[in-house]
Coordinates of N, CA and C in Angstrom, one line a residue:
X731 N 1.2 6.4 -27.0 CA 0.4 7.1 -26.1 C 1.3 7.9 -25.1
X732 N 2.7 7.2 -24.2 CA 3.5 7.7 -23.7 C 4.1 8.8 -24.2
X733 N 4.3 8.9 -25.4 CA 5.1 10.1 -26.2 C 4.1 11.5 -26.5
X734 N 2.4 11.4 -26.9 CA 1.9 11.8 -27.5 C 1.0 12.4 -25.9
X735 N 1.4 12.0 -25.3 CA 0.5 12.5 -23.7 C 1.6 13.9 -23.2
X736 N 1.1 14.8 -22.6 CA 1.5 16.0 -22.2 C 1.8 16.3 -20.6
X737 N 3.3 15.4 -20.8 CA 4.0 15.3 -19.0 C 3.7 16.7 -18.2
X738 N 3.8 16.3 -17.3 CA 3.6 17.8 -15.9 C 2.5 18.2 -16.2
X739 N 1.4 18.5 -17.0 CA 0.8 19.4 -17.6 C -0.1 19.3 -17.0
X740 N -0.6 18.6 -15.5 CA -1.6 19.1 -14.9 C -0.8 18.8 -13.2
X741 N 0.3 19.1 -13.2 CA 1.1 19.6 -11.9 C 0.6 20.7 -11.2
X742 N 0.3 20.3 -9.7 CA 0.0 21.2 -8.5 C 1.1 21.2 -7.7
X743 N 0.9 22.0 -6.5 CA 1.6 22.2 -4.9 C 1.3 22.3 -4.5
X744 N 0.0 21.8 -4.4 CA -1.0 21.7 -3.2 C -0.2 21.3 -2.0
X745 N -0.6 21.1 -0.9 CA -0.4 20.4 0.3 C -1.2 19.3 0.0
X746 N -0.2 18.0 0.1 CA -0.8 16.6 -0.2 C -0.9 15.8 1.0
X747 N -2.4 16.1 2.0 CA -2.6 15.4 3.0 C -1.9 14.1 3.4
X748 N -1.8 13.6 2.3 CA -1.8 11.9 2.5 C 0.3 11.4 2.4
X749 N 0.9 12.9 2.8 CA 2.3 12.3 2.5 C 2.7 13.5 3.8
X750 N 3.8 12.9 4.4 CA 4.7 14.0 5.3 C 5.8 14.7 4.5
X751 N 5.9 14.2 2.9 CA 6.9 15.0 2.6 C 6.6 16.1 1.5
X752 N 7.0 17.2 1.6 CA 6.8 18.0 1.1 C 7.4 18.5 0.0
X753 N 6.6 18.8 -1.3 CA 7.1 19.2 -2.1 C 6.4 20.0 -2.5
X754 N 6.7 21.3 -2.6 CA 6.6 23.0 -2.9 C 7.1 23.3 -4.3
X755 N 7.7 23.1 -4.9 CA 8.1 23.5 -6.3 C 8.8 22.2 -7.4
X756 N 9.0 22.9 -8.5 CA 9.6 22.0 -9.6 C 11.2 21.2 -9.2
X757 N 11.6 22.0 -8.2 CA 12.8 21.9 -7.5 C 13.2 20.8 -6.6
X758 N 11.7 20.8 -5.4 CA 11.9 19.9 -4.8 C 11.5 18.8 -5.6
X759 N 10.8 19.1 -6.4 CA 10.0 17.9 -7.2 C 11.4 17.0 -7.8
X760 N 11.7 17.5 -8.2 CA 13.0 16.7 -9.1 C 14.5 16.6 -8.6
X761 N 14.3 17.5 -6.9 CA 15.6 16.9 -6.4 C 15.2 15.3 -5.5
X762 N 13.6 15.3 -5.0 CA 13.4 14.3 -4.6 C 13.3 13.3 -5.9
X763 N 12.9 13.0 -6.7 CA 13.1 11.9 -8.3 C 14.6 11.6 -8.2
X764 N 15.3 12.5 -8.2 CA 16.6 12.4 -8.9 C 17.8 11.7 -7.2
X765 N 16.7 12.2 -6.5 CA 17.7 11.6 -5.0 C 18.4 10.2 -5.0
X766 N 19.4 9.8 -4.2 CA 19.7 8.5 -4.1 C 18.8 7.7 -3.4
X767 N 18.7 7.8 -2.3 CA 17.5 7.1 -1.8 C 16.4 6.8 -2.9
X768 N 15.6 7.3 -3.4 CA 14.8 6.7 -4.5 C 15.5 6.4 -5.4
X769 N 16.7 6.9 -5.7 CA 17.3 5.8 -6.7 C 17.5 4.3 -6.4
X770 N 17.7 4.6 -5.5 CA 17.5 2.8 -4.3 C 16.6 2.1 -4.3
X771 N 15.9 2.6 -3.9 CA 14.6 2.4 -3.8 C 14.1 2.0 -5.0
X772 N 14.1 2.7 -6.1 CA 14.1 1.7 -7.8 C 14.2 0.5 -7.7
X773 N 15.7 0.7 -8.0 CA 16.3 -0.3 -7.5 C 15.9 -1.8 -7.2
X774 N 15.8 -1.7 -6.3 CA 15.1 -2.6 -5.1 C 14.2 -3.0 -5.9
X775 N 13.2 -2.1 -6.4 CA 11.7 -2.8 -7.0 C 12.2 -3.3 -8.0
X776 N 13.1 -2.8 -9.1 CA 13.8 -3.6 -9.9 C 14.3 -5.2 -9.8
X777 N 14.9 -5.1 -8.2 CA 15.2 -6.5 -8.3 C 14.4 -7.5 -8.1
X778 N 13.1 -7.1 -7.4 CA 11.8 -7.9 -7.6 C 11.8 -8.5 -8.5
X779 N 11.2 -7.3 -9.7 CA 10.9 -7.9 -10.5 C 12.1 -9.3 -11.5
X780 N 13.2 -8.2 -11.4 CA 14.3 -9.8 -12.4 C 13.9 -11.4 -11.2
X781 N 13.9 -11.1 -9.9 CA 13.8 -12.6 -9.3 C 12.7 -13.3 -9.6
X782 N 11.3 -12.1 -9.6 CA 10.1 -12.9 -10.4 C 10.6 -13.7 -11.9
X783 N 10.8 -13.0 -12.6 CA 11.5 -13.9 -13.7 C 12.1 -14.5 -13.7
X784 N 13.0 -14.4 -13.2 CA 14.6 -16.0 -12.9 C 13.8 -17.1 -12.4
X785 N 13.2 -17.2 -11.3 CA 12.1 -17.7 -11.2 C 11.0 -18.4 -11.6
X786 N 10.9 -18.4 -12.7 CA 10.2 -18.7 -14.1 C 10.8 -19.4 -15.0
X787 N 11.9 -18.9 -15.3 CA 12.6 -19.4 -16.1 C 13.9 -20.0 -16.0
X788 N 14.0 -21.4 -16.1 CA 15.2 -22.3 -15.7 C 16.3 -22.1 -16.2
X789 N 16.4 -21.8 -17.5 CA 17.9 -21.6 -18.6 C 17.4 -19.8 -19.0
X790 N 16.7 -19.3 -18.5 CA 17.2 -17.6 -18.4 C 16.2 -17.2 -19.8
X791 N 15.5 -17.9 -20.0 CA 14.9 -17.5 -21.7 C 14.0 -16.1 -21.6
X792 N 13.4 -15.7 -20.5 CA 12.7 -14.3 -20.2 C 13.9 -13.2 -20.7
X793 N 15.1 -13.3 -19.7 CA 16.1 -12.5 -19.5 C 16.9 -12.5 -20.5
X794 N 17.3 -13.1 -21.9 CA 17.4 -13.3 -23.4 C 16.4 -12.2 -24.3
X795 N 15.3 -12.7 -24.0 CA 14.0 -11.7 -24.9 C 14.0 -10.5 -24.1
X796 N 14.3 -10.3 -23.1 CA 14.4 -9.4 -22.1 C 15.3 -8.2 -23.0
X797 N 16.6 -8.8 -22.9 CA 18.0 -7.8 -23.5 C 17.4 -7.3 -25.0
X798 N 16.8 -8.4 -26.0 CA 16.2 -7.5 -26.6 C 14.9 -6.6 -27.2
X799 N 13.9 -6.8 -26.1 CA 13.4 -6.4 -25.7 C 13.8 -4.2 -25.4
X800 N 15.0 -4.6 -24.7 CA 15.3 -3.7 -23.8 C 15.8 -2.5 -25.1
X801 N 17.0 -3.4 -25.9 CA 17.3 -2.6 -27.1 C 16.5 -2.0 -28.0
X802 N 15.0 -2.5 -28.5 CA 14.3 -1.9 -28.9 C 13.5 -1.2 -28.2
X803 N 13.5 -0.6 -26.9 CA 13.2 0.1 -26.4 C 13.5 1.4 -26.8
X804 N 15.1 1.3 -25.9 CA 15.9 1.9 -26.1 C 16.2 3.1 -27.5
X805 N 15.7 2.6 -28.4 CA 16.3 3.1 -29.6 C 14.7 3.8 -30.0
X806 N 13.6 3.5 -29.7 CA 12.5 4.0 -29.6 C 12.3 5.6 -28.4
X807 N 12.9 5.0 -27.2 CA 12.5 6.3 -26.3 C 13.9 7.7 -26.4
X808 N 14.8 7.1 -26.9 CA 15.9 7.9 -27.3 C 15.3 9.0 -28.1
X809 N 14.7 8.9 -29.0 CA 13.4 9.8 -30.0 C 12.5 10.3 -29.2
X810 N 11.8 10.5 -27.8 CA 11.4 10.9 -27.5 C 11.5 11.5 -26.5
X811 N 11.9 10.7 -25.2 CA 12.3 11.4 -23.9 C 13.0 12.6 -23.8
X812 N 14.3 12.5 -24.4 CA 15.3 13.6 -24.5 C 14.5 15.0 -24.7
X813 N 13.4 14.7 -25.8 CA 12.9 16.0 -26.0 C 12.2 16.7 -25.3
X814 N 11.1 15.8 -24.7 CA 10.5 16.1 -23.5 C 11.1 16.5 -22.2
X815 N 11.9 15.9 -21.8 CA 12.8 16.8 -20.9 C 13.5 17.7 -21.0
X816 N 13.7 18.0 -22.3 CA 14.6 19.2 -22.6 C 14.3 20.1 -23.2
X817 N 12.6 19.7 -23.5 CA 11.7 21.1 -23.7 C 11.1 21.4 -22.0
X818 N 11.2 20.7 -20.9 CA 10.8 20.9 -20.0 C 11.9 22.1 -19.5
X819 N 11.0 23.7 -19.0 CA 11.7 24.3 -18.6 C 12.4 24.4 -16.8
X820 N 11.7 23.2 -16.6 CA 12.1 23.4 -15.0 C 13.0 22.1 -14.3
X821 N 13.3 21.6 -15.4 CA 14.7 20.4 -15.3 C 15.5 21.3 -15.1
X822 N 16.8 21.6 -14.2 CA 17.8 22.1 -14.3 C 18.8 21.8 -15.4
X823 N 19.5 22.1 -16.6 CA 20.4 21.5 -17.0 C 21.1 20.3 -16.6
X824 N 21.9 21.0 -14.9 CA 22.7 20.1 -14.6 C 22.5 18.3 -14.6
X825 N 20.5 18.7 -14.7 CA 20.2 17.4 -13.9 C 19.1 16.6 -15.1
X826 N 19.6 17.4 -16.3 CA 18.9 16.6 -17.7 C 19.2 15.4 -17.8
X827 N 20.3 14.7 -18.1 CA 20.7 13.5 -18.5 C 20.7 12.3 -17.5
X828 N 21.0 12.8 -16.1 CA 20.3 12.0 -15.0 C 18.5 12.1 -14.9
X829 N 17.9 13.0 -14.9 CA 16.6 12.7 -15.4 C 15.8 11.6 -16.8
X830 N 16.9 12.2 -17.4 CA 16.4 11.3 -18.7 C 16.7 9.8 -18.7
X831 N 18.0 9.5 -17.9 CA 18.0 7.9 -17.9 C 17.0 7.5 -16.4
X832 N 16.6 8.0 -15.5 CA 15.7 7.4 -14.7 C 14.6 7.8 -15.3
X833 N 14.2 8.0 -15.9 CA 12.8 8.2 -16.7 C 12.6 6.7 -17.7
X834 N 13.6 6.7 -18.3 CA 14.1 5.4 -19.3 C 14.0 4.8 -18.8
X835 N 14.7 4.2 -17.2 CA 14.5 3.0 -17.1 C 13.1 2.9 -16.0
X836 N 12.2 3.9 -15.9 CA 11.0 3.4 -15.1 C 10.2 3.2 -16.4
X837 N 10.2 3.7 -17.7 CA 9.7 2.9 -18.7 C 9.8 1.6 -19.0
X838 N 11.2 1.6 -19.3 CA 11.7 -0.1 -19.6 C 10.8 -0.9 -18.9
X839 N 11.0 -0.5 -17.3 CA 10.8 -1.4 -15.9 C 9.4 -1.8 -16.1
X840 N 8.7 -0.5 -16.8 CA 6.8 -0.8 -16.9 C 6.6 -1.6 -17.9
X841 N 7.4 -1.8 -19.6 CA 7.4 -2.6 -20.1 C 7.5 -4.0 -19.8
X842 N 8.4 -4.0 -19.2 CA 8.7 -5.4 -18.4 C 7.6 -5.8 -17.9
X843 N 7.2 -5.4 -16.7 CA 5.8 -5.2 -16.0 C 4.6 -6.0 -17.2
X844 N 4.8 -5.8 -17.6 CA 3.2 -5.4 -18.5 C 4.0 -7.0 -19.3
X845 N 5.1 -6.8 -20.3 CA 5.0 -7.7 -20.9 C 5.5 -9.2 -20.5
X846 N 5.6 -9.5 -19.1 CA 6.0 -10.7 -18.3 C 5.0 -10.7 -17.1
X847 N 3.7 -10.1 -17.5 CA 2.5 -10.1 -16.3 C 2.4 -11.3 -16.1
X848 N 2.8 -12.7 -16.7 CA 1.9 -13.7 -16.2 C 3.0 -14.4 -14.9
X849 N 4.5 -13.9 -15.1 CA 5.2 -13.9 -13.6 C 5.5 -13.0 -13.0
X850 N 5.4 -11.7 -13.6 CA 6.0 -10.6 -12.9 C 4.2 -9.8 -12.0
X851 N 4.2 -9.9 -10.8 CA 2.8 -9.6 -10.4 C 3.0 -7.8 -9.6
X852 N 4.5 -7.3 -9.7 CA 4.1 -6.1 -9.5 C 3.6 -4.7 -10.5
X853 N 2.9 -3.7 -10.2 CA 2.6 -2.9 -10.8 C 3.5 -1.2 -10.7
X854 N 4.2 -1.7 -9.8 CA 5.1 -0.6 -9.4 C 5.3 0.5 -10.4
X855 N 5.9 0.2 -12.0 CA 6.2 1.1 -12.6 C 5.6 1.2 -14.0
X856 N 4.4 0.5 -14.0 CA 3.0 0.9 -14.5 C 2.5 2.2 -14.2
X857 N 1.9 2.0 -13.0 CA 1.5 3.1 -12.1 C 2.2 4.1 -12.3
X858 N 3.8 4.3 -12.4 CA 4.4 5.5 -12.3 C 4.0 5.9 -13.6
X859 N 4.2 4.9 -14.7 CA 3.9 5.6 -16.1 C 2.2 6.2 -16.5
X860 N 1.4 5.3 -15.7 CA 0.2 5.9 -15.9 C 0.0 7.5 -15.0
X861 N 0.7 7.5 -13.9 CA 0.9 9.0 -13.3 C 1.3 9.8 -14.5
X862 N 2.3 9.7 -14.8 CA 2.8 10.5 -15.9 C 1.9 10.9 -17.3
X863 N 1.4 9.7 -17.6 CA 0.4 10.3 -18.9 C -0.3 11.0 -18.4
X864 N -1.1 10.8 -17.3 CA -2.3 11.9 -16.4 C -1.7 13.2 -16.1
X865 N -0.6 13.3 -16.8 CA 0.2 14.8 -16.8 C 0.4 15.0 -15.4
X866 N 0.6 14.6 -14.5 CA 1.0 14.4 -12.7 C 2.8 13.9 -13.2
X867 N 2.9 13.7 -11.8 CA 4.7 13.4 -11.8 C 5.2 13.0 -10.3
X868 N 5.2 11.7 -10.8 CA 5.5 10.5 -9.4 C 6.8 10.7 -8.9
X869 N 7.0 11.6 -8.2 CA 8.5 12.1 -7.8 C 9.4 11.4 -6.9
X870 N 8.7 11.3 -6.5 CA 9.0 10.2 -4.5 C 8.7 9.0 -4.2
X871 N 8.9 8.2 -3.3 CA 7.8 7.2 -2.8 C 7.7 7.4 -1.3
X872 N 6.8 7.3 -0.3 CA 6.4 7.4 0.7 C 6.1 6.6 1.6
X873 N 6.9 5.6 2.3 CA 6.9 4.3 2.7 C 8.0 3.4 2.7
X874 N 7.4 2.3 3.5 CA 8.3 1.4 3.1 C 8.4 0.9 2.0
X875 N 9.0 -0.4 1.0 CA 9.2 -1.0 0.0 C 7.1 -1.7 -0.2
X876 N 7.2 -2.0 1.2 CA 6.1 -3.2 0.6 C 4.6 -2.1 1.3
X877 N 4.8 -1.3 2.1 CA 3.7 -0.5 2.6 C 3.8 1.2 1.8
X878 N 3.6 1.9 1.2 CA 3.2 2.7 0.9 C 3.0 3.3 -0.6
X879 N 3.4 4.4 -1.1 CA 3.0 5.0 -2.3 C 3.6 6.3 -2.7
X880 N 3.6 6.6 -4.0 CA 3.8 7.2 -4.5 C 3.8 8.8 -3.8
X881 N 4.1 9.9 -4.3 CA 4.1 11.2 -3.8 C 4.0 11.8 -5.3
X882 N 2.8 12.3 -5.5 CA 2.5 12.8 -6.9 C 2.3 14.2 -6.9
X883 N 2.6 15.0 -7.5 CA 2.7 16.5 -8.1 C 1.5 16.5 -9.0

């Protein structure tokens, strides 16, 4: 469904009441995604989630099925992402292959999500992937870690 769904494809610029930050074009759109700060900010939700699982698991057996897990991801979205961003005409070159691995691992991260729900209780990067099939594009986040949301195009 992730592959076969039509990213950006219902992108505005509107003025988005509900955020102070502003994003006007494809530009800002993907310098804020590709920022450090939200790369941090990942991050961070990322480490949630592995603590929820370590957590769970006493000798690491999540984080085992996890790695391959991860590789059969991997070898699945390689076939897809790349294209999609690189049929996208408003990725800068410069900033294709850093787009495409943060795209990858908010997938992975949603997989995880989804397939360790019964310890992992955030929805963090679900959400971003369900933005994405809705042809929108979760660029930003708006808040703190535990208080706020997304910034959607």
């Amino acid at each position: 469904m992730l592959w076969s769904a039509d990213w950006f494809s219902k992108v505005t610029f509107d003025d988005d009441k509900k955020s102070e930050i502003e994003i006007n074009s494809w530009e800002d759109a993907f310098a804020h995604f590709l920022d450090d700060e939200f790369g941090s900010f990942v991050m961070a939700k990322t480490d949630d989630i592995i603590d929820a699982a370590n957590e769970q698991a006493e000798d690491a057996p999540v984080n085992s099925e996890w790695d391959d897990l991860v590789d059969v991801c991997k070898l699945e979205m390689n076939q897809y992402v790349p294209s999609k961003v690189n049929d996208f005409e408003f990725v800068a070159e410069k900033d294709r292959k850093k787009t495409i691995d943060r795209i990858n691992w908010m997938i992975i991260f949603a997989i995880r999500e989804i397939e360790y729900s019964d310890v992992i209780k955030t929805h963090f990067y679900r959400d971003w992937c369900e933005i994405l099939l809705s042809g929108h594009f979760a660029c930003y986040w708006d808040g703190d870690i535990e208080q706020g949301d997304f910034v959607v195009v």
